[in-house]
Amino acid sequence: MPDLFVGVDVGGTSVKCALSGPDGKVFHEGSIPTESHEGPEAVLKRIGDYVTFLTNDIGGRPAALGMGLPGLVDAHKGISRYLPNMTTHWRDVPAAAILGRQLGCEVRLLNDVRMATYGELIYGLGKPVNTMVFIAIGTGIGGGIVIDNKLRLGPLGAAGELGHQTIDPTGPLCGCGNHGCLETLASGTALAAEGIRLMLVGMAPALHDAVDGDPGKVTVEVMGAVAEQDEPVKQAIQHAAFYIAIGVANVVVAIHPELVVIGGGVAKLGDLLLGPIRHDVRARVGRLFPVDDIRIENSQLGSKAGVLGAIALAIHGLPA
Amino acid sequence: MPDLFVGVDVGGTSVKCALSGPDGKVFHEGSIPTESHEGPEAVLKRIGDYVTFLTNDIGGRPAALGMGLPGLVDAHKGISRYLPNMTTHWRDVPAAAILGRQLGCEVRLLNDVRMATYGELIYGLGKPVNTMVFIAIGTGIGGGIVIDNKLRLGPLGAAGELGHQTIDPTGPLCGCGNHGCLETLASGTALAAEGIRLMLVGMAPALHDAVDGDPGKVTVEVMGAVAEQDEPVKQAIQHAAFYIAIGVANVVVAIHPELVVIGGGVAKLGDLLLGPIRHDVRARVGRLFPVDDIRIENSQLGSKAGVLGAIALAIHGLPA
C-alpha cells in the first residue's frame, strides 16, 4: 500500500482535504461540511472518517497528516488551545492525539493562517524568497512570517498574529479583548459591516439593489462588484486598505521582508484593495528606506494555500 | 604586536571607543567629542586618529573595527546612507572604506541601535535567549530584532526600525516623512516637548523650579525627578509608555519574542516607564496568547550596549 500524505484545512463552514504522495504532488482534493455545532470530537471523527474513506478508495494508507485549525494552536503539542470561531468553542482539545489515534498516523497541527503561509512558501510565491510576510484577510485577519526561508512560529505557533496589531489604540473592541486591532478595522467582517451601514443610511443604492436590501447578504465580494457605482462603498474598501497598509508597513519596518503576500477572501477584491495598500506602504515607509524592492502581491494559491501547506507539513514536519 | 579589536559608537555629541583582545574582554574605554558640524570626513579622521593614539599607546595594532552610526546604514556595503541627526547631514558616506584606509584594518558598520542590540545579545541580557526585541528610546526611537539567536538585519541593515511603526495614522509629522510614527509620540524628544508644554501652561511647577523656567533645560531625566510632585508630568511619562507599549505589543504579536529589552536614555526612568509598559503589553496581547513568559526588561548594558556591540561586530563580523 503506497504512503499517502494528507492535508486538512478546517474552516468554519467546510473542511478541505488533499492527498499527495511523498513528492508532494497533490492528486486528490475534496471537502466536507464542518458542522461545527457538533463539537470537536464529532468534527474530528468526521474528518477521520473522510480521510479513511479517501485513502481506502485509493488503496493506500495515511503516512502523516497536517491539519490547519483557526485560533490558537499549540503546534508543538498538537493541541487546539482556543478556537473561538466555531459554533461550539474549542478549548484545549488534543486534536492531534485524537485524530492520530483514529488514523494510526502522525498528525501535525498548525494555526490555519500559518499553514497557508507555509503553503505559499513551499508551493506558491514564497518559493524563491527568503523573507516573506503573509497576511490573510477574511472573517478575521491572520498572518505568518517567514525569515531565512523558515516559517517563524514562536514557542506556541502564535507568532504572526498580524491581525492583532493595535492600529487604533482606543478603537473597537476585538474578540481578543484588546481595542482597535487591525482585525476590528479591516477584516472582511468589519468591511461588510461598514457596507451594511452605508446601505442602511441610503449611501449605497447599488449595493442595496444587489442584495435586495438584506443586510445578511452583504459580503465583501458584492461590495467589490458595486464599488464602481457606489462611491462610498469604494471608499470603505480604500479605508480598509488604509488600515491594512499600516499593519503591513509596521511589519515592514520591523523585518524588511522581500515579499508581502495578501491572502484570504478579501484579497479577491484585487487591485481595488491592493492598489491603495501598495501606495500607502510606500508612502509610510519609503523615505525611511527603499521599498521598491519589496513586492506586495496577492496570494498565488488563494483558498488552496492552507490545504497545500498542510500537505507540506505532513511531508516535512514543523520547522525546527 | 597584539591584535586589538576596536568598538566605536558614534553619537550626536560624543564618540565612544573601546578596545579588546580576540576574547572580547574590554580593557579600555574612552570617548571624544563628535563635533559633527565639521562634516563626515573630519569626524572620521578624528575617530581614526583617536583609535591610532589608543592602539599605539597599548603597543598593538587594530585587527578589525566595528562602528555604530545613527540613521540608515548599509551594513553590507559599509556605507552611511543617511544620517540626519548630525549638524552636517551625512549622505552616502563610504565610512568603512574611509576609516579602513586610515587604519589599515577591516571596518564594519551597523546602525547604532542594531549595534546596541548586538551588544545586548552578546554581552548582556540576550546571552541566554533565542528571540529578543530591543527598543532604544532616546532622541529618536530605534530597535533591533534577534531571531534564532541571530541579529535580523534585512537587506540593508534597516530591519528593526521599530520607532517608525505607525501608531497614530494621522499623528505628528515624523522626520522620515510619515505621520504618527512611535518616535513622534514617545521619544525622549517628544516627551521633553510635552514637559515643556506642561511647564509653559503652568501645570508643572516642580519642573519649572527644577529648570528655572528654561525650556532648553527640560530633559526626560529632570521630568523623572519631578514626576512625584507634578502629577501631569507623571501622566506625560505614562502616556509615552502607553504608546511604547503599543509598539512593543505589535512586535510581540508578530514574532512572540522571549525577551523585550528597553534601552536608550529614556529607559533610565525605570519603573515609572517600565511598569505601565509591562501592564499595557499584557493587557493588549495577554488574552491572545500567554505573555507571562515574555520578559520586558531594561537594558543591562545601558549606554555601553552600542560600543560593546561594536566590539562584538569587530570580532565576529556581521551575522550571515
CSV table of C-alpha atoms in Angstrom, one decimal, chain A residues 72 82 130-131 145 147-148 150 152-162 164-170 176-181 242-243 246 249-258 283-290 293 320, chain B residues 72 82 130-131 145 147-148 150 152-162 164-170 176-181 242-243 246 249-258 283-290 293 320:
chain,number,residue,atom,x,y,z
A,72,LEU,CA,-4.6,29.5,19.0
A,82,TYR,CA,-8.6,28.1,21.8
A,130,ASN,CA,14.0,34.2,1.9
A,131,THR,CA,11.8,36.6,3.9
A,145,ILE,CA,6.2,35.3,9.0
A,147,ILE,CA,12.5,34.5,7.9
A,148,ASP,CA,15.6,32.9,6.4
A,150,LYS,CA,11.7,29.3,7.7
A,152,ARG,CA,8.6,31.7,12.2
A,153,LEU,CA,6.3,30.1,14.8
A,154,GLY,CA,7.3,31.2,18.2
A,155,PRO,CA,7.0,29.0,21.3
A,156,LEU,CA,3.3,28.3,20.7
A,157,GLY,CA,3.0,28.7,17.0
A,158,ALA,CA,1.3,32.0,17.6
A,159,ALA,CA,3.9,34.3,16.1
A,160,GLY,CA,2.5,36.1,13.0
A,161,GLU,CA,-0.8,37.2,14.6
A,162,LEU,CA,-0.7,40.3,12.5
A,164,HIS,CA,-3.9,41.7,16.4
A,165,GLN,CA,-1.6,44.6,15.9
A,166,THR,CA,-3.1,47.6,17.7
A,167,ILE,CA,-3.8,50.1,14.9
A,168,ASP,CA,-6.3,52.4,16.7
A,169,PRO,CA,-5.4,52.4,20.5
A,170,THR,CA,-9.0,53.2,21.6
A,176,CYS,CA,-9.2,39.0,21.8
A,177,GLY,CA,-10.1,41.6,24.4
A,178,ASN,CA,-7.9,44.4,23.0
A,179,HIS,CA,-9.2,47.5,21.4
A,180,GLY,CA,-8.5,48.7,17.8
A,181,CYS,CA,-6.8,45.5,16.5
A,242,PHE,CA,-5.6,52.3,4.6
A,243,TYR,CA,-5.6,50.3,7.9
A,246,ILE,CA,-0.5,50.5,8.3
A,249,ALA,CA,4.1,49.0,7.0
A,250,ASN,CA,4.7,48.2,10.7
A,251,VAL,CA,5.9,44.7,9.9
A,252,VAL,CA,7.9,46.0,7.0
A,253,VAL,CA,9.9,48.4,9.2
A,254,ALA,CA,10.4,45.6,11.8
A,255,ILE,CA,11.7,42.9,9.5
A,256,HIS,CA,12.2,44.4,6.0
A,257,PRO,CA,10.8,41.4,4.0
A,258,GLU,CA,11.3,40.8,0.3
A,283,ALA,CA,4.2,56.5,1.5
A,284,ARG,CA,4.7,55.4,5.1
A,285,VAL,CA,8.0,53.5,4.8
A,286,GLY,CA,9.5,54.8,1.5
A,287,ARG,CA,11.5,57.6,2.9
A,288,LEU,CA,12.9,55.6,5.7
A,289,PHE,CA,14.4,53.0,3.3
A,290,PRO,CA,13.8,52.0,-0.3
A,293,ASP,CA,12.3,46.0,-3.8
A,320,ALA,CA,12.9,23.2,13.7
B,72,LEU,CA,20.3,54.4,7.7
B,82,TYR,CA,21.6,58.8,5.5
B,130,ASN,CA,16.9,32.9,21.3
B,131,THR,CA,14.5,35.6,20.4
B,145,ILE,CA,15.4,42.1,16.3
B,147,ILE,CA,15.6,35.7,15.9
B,148,ASP,CA,17.1,32.2,16.4
B,150,LYS,CA,20.8,36.0,15.1
B,152,ARG,CA,18.0,40.3,11.9
B,153,LEU,CA,19.3,42.9,9.6
B,154,GLY,CA,17.3,42.7,6.3
B,155,PRO,CA,19.0,43.5,3.0
B,156,LEU,CA,20.1,47.0,4.1
B,157,GLY,CA,20.6,46.5,7.8
B,158,ALA,CA,17.4,48.5,8.3
B,159,ALA,CA,15.2,45.8,9.8
B,160,GLY,CA,14.3,46.7,13.4
B,161,GLU,CA,13.2,50.3,12.8
B,162,LEU,CA,10.6,50.0,15.5
B,164,HIS,CA,8.8,54.1,12.7
B,165,GLN,CA,5.8,51.9,13.3
B,166,THR,CA,2.8,54.0,12.6
B,167,ILE,CA,0.9,54.3,15.9
B,168,ASP,CA,-1.3,57.2,15.2
B,169,PRO,CA,-2.2,57.2,11.4
B,170,THR,CA,-2.8,60.9,11.3
B,176,CYS,CA,11.0,60.1,8.0
B,177,GLY,CA,8.1,61.8,6.2
B,178,ASN,CA,5.4,59.6,7.7
B,179,HIS,CA,2.9,60.7,10.2
B,180,GLY,CA,2.4,59.4,13.7
B,181,CYS,CA,5.4,57.2,14.0
B,242,PHE,CA,1.1,53.9,26.5
B,243,TYR,CA,2.4,54.4,23.0
B,246,ILE,CA,1.5,49.6,21.6
B,249,ALA,CA,2.7,44.7,21.6
B,250,ASN,CA,2.7,44.9,17.9
B,251,VAL,CA,6.1,43.3,17.6
B,252,VAL,CA,5.1,40.8,20.2
B,253,VAL,CA,2.1,39.5,18.2
B,254,ALA,CA,4.3,39.4,15.1
B,255,ILE,CA,7.2,37.4,16.4
B,256,HIS,CA,6.4,36.3,20.0
B,257,PRO,CA,9.9,37.0,21.5
B,258,GLU,CA,11.2,35.6,24.8
B,283,ALA,CA,-3.5,44.0,28.5
B,284,ARG,CA,-3.2,44.2,24.8
B,285,VAL,CA,-1.8,40.8,24.0
B,286,GLY,CA,-2.5,38.7,27.1
B,287,ARG,CA,-5.8,37.2,26.0
B,288,LEU,CA,-4.5,36.3,22.6
B,289,PHE,CA,-1.7,34.2,24.0
B,290,PRO,CA,0.1,33.9,27.3
B,293,ASP,CA,6.7,34.1,29.7
B,320,ALA,CA,25.3,35.7,7.8
